PDB file of C-alpha atoms in Angstrom:
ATOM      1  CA  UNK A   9     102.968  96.576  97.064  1.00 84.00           C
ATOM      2  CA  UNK A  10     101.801  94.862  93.885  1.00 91.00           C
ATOM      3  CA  UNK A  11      99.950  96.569  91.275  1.00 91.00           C
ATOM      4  CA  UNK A  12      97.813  94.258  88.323  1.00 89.00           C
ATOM      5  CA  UNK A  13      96.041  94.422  85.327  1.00 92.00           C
ATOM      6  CA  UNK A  14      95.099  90.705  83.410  1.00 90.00           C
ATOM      7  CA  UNK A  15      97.951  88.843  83.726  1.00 92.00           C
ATOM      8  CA  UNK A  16     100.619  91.317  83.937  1.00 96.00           C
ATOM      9  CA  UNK A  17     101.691  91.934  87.746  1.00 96.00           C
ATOM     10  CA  UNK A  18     104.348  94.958  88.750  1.00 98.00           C
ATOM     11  CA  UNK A  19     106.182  94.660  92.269  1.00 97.00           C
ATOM     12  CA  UNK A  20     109.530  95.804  93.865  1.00 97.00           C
ATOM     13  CA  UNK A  21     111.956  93.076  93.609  1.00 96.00           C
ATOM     14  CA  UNK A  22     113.040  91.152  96.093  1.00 96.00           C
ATOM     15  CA  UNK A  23     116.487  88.776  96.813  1.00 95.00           C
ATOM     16  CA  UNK A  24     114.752  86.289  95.370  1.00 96.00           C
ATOM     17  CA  UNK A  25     113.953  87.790  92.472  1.00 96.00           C
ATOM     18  CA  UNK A  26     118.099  88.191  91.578  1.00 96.00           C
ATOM     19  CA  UNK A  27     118.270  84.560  89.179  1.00 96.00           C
ATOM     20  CA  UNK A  28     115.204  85.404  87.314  1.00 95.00           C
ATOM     21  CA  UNK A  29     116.394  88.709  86.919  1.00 92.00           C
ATOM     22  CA  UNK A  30     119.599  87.841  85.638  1.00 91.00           C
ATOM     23  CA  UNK A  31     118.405  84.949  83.571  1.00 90.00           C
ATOM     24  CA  UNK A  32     115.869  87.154  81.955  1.00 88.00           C
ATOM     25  CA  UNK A  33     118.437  90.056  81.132  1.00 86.00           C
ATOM     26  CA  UNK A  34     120.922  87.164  79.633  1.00 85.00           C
ATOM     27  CA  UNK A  35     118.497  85.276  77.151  1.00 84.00           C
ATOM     28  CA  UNK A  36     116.995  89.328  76.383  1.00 81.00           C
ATOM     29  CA  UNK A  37     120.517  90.684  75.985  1.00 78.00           C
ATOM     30  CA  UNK A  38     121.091  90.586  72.225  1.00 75.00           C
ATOM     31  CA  UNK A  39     117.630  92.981  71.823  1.00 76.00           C
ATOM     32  CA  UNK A  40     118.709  94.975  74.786  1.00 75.00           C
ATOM     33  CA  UNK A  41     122.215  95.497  74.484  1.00 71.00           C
ATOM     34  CA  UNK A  42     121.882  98.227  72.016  1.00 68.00           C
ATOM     35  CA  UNK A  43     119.052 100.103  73.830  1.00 64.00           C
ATOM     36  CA  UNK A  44     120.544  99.965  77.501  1.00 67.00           C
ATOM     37  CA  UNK A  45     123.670 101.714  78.529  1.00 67.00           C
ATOM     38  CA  UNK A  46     123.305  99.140  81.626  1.00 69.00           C
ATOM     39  CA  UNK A  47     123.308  95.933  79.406  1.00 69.00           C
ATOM     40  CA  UNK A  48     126.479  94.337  78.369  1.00 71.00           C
ATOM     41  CA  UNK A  49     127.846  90.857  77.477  1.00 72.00           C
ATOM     42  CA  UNK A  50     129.206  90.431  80.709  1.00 78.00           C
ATOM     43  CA  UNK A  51     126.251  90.924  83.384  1.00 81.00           C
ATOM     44  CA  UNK A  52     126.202  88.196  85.923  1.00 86.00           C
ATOM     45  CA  UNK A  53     124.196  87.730  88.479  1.00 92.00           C
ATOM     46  CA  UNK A  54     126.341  90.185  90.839  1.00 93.00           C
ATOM     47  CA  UNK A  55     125.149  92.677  88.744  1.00 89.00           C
ATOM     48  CA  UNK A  56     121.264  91.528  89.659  1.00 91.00           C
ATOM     49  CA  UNK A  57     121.881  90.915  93.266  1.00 94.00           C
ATOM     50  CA  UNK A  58     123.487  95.179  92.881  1.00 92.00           C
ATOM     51  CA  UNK A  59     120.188  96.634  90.932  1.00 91.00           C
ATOM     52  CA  UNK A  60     117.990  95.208  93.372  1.00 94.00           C
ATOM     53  CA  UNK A  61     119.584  96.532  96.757  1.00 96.00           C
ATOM     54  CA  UNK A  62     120.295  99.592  94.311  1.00 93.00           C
ATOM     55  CA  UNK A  63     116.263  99.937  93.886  1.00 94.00           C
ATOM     56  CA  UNK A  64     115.243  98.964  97.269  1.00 95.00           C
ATOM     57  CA  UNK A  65     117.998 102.005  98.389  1.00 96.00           C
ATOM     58  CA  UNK A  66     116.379 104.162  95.456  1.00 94.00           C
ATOM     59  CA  UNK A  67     112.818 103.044  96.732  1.00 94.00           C
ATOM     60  CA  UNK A  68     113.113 104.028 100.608  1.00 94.00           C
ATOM     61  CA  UNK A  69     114.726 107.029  99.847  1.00 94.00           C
ATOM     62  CA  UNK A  70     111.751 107.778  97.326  1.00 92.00           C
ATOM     63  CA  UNK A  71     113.762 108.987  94.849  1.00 93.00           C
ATOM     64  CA  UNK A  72     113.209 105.999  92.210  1.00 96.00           C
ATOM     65  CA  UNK A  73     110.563 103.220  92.033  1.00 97.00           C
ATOM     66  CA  UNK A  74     111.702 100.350  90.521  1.00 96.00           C
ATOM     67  CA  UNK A  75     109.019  97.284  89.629  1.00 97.00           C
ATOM     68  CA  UNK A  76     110.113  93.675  88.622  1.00 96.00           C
ATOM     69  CA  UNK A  77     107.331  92.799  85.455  1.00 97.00           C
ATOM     70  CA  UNK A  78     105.879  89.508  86.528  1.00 96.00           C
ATOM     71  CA  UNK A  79     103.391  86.584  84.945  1.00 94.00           C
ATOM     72  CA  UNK A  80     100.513  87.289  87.737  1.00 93.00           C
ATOM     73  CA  UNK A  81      99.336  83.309  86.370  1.00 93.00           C
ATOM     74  CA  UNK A  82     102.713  81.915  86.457  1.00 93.00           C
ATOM     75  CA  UNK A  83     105.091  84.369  88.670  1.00 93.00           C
ATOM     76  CA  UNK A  84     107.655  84.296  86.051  1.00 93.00           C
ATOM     77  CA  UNK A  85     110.061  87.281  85.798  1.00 94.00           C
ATOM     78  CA  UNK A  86     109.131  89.333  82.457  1.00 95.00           C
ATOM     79  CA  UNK A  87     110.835  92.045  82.643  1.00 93.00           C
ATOM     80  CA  UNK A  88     111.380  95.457  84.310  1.00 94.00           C
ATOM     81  CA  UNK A  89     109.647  99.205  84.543  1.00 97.00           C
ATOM     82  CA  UNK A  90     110.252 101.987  86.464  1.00 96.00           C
ATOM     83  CA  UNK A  91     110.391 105.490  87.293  1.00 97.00           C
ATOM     84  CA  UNK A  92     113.682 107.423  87.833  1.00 95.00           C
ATOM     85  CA  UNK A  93     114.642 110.894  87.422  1.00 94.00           C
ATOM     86  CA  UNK A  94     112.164 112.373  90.215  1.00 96.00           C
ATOM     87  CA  UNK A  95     112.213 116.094  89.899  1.00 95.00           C
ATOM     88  CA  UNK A  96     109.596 116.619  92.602  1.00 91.00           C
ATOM     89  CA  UNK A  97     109.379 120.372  92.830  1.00 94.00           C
ATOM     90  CA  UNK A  98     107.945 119.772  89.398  1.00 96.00           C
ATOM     91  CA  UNK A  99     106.085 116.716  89.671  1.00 97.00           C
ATOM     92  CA  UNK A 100     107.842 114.760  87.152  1.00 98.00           C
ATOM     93  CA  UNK A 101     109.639 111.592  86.301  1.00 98.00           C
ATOM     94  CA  UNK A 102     110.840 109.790  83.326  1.00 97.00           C
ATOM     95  CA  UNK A 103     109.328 106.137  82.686  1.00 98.00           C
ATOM     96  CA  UNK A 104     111.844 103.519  81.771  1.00 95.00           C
ATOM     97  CA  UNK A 105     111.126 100.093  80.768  1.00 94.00           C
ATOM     98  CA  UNK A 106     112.410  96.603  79.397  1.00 90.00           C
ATOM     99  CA  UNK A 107     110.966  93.378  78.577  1.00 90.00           C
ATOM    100  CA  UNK A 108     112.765  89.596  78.250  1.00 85.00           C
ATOM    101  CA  UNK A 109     112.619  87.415  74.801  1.00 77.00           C
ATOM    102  CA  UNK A 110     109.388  85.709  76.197  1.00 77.00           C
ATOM    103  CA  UNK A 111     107.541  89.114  76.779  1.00 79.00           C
ATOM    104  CA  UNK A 112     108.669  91.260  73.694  1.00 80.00           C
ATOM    105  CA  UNK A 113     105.502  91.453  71.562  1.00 80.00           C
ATOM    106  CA  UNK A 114     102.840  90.683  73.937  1.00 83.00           C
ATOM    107  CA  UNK A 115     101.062  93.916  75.372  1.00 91.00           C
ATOM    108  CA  UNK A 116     103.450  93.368  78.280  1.00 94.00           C
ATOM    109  CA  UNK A 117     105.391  96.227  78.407  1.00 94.00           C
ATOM    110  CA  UNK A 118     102.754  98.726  77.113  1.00 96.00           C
ATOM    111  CA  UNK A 119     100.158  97.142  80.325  1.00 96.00           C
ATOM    112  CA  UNK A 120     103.151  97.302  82.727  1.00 97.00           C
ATOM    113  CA  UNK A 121     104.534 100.947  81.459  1.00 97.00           C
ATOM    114  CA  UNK A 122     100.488 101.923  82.178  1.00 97.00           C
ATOM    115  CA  UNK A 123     100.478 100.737  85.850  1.00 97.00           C
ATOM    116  CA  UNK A 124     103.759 102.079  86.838  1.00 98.00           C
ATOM    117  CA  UNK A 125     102.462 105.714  85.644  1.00 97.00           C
ATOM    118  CA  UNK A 126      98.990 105.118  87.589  1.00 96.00           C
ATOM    119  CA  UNK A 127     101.412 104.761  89.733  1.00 97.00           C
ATOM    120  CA  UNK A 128     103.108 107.887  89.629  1.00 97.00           C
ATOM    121  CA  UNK A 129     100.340 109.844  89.404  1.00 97.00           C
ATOM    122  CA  UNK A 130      97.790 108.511  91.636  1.00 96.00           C
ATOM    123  CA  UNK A 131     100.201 107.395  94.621  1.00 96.00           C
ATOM    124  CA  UNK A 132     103.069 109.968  94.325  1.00 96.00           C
ATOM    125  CA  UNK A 133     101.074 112.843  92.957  1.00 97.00           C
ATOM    126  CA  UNK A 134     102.951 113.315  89.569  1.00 97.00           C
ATOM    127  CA  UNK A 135     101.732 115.413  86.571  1.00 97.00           C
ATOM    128  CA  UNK A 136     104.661 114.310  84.363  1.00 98.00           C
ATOM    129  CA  UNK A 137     106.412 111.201  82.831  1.00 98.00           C
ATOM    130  CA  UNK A 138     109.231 111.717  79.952  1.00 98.00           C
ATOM    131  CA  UNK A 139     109.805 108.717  78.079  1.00 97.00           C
ATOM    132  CA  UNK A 140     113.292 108.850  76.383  1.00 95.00           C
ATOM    133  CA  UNK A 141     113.348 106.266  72.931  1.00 93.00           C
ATOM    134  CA  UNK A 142     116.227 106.389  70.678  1.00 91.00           C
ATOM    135  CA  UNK A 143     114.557 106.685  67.116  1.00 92.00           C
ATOM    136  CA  UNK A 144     116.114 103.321  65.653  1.00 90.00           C
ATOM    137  CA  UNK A 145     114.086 101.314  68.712  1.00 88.00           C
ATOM    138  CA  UNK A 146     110.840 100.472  67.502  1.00 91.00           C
ATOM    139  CA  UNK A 147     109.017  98.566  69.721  1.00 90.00           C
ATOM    140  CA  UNK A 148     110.116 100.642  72.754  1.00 92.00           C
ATOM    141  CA  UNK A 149     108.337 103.946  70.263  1.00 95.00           C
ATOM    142  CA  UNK A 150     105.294 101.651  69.540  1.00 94.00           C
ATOM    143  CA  UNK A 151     104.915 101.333  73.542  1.00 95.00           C
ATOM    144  CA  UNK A 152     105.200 104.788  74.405  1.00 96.00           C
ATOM    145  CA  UNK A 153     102.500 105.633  71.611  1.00 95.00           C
ATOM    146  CA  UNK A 154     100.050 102.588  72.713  1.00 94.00           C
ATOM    147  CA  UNK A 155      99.652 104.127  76.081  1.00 96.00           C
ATOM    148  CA  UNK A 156      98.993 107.684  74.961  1.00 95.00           C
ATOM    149  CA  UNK A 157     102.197 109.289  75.186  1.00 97.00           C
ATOM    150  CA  UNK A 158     102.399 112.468  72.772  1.00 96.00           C
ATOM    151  CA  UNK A 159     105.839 113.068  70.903  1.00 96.00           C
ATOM    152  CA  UNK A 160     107.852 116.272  71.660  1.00 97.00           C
ATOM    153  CA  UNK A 161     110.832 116.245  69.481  1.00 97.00           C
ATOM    154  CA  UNK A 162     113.989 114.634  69.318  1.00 97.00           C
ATOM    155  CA  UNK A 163     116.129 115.306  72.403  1.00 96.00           C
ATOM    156  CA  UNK A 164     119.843 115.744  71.160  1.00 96.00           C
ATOM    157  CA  UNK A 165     122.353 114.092  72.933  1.00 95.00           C
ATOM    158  CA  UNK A 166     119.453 112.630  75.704  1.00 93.00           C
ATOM    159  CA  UNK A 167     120.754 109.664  76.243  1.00 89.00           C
ATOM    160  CA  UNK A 168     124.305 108.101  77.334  1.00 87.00           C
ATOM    161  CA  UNK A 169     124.659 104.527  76.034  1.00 82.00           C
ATOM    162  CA  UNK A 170     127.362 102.764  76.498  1.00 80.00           C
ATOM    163  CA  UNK A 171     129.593 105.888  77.048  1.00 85.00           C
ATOM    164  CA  UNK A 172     128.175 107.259  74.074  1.00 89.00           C
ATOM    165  CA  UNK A 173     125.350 110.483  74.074  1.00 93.00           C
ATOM    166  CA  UNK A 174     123.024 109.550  71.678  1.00 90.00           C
ATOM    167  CA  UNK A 175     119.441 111.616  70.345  1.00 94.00           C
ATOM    168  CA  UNK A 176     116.368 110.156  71.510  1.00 94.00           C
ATOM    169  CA  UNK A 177     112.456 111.026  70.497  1.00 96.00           C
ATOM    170  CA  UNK A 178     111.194 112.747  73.550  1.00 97.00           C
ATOM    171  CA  UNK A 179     107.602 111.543  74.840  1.00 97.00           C
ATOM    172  CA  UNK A 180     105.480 112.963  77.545  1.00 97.00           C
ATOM    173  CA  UNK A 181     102.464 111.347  79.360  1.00 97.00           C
ATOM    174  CA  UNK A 182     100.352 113.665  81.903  1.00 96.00           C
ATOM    175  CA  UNK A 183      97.423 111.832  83.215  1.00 95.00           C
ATOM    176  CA  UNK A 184      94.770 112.592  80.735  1.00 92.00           C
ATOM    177  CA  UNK A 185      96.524 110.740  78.205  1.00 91.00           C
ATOM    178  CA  UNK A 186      97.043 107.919  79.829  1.00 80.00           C
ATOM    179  CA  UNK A 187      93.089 107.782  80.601  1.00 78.00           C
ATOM    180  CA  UNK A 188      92.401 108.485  77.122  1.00 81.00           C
ATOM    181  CA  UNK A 189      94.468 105.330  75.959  1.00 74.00           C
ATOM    182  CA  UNK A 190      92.827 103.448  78.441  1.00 69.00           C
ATOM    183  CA  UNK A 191      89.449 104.263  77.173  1.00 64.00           C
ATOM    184  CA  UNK A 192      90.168 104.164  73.589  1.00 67.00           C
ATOM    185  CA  UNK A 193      92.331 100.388  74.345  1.00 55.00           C
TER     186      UNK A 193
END
C-alpha cells in the first residue's frame, strides 16, 4: 500500500527501510528527543530493525498502522506518521507523527498527517483522530491546526515522556475538518 499527494509518499516500512530509519531519527534527535518518550541518545539501529517488525506485528493484527514518510521524487526516508490507539467500538484513533532535520518546515508532516487520516477514515471507517501536542512543541501544534484539527483543552497528565506524565493540548479531527482544510489549503 502506498498512499501520495505531490511529492510526499506514506508506506509501511519495510527491512530495508531500518538504516534510513535510524539515520533519520539520529541527525532529527536533538528536535525530537524532547517530544518523544521513544527517542533517546542511544537509539541504534536495533532499535529500527524492532519498530519496524513492531509495526508490521501492529499492522496485521490491525491494531496500529504505521507509515514510513518518504520523498515520492527521491525515495528518501522523511520521517514517520501513524495511527495507534485504535478504540474500534468507537471508531477512533490518535494520529502521531515525526519528521527528520531535512523535512521539518516543509508542508511534510502536515501533507503526510492528512493522508494517514484519509486513511483512517476512508479505509478503516474511523470518525475520530486525537492528536496529543505538548504545549511547548510548536511546530507539531502548527501541524495539527494546518490540517483542520479543532483544539479541545489541555489533557493533564496525557502524555508519558521519558518516564515522565506530562499535559498535552488535546486536538480532534473527524472527517469534515479534514475536507474543510483541504478545500480552504
Amino acid at each position: 500500500m502506498k498512499l501520495c499527494s505531490g511529492d510526499v509518499l506514506i508506506r509501511p516500512l519495510r527491512d530495508e527501510d531500518a538504516k534510513p530509519l535510524f539515520e533519520a531519527i539520529r541527525t532529527a534527535l536533538p528536535a525530537l528527543e524532547p517530544w518523544l518518550p521513544w527517542s533517546k541518545p542511544q537509539y541504534d539501529l536495533a532499535d529500527a530493525v524492532a519498530w519496524i517488525a513492531l509495526c508490521r506485528a501492529w499492522w496485521r493484527a490491525g491494531t496500529a498502522y504505521s507509515f514510513g514518510v518518504f520523498s515520492a521524487e527521491s525515495g528518501e526516508l522523511l520521517g514517520g506518521v501513524g495511527l495507534i490507539h485504535l478504540d474500534l467500538s468507537n471508531r477512533s484513533a490518535q494520529l502521531v507523527y515525526w519528521m527528520g532535520s531535512d523535512a521539518r518546515g516543509q508542508g511534510v508532516a502536515a501533507t503526510a498527517a492528512r493522508l494517514a487520516a484519509a486513511f483512517g477514515f476512508k479505509e478503516l471507517g474511523l470518525v475520530r483522530l486525537v492528536i496529543l501536542v505538548r504545549p511547548e512543541d510548536r511546530a507539531s501544534l502548527r501541524v495539527a491546526v494546518k490540517i483542520g484539527a479543532v483544539c479541545e483543552g489541555i489533557g493533564r497528565n496525557a502524555l508519558i515522556v521519558h518516564g515522565k506524565p506530562q499535559e498535552a493540548m488535546v486536538h480532534s479531527l473527524i472527517p469534515g475538518d479534514l475536507e474543510r482544510a483541504d478545500t480552504e489549503g
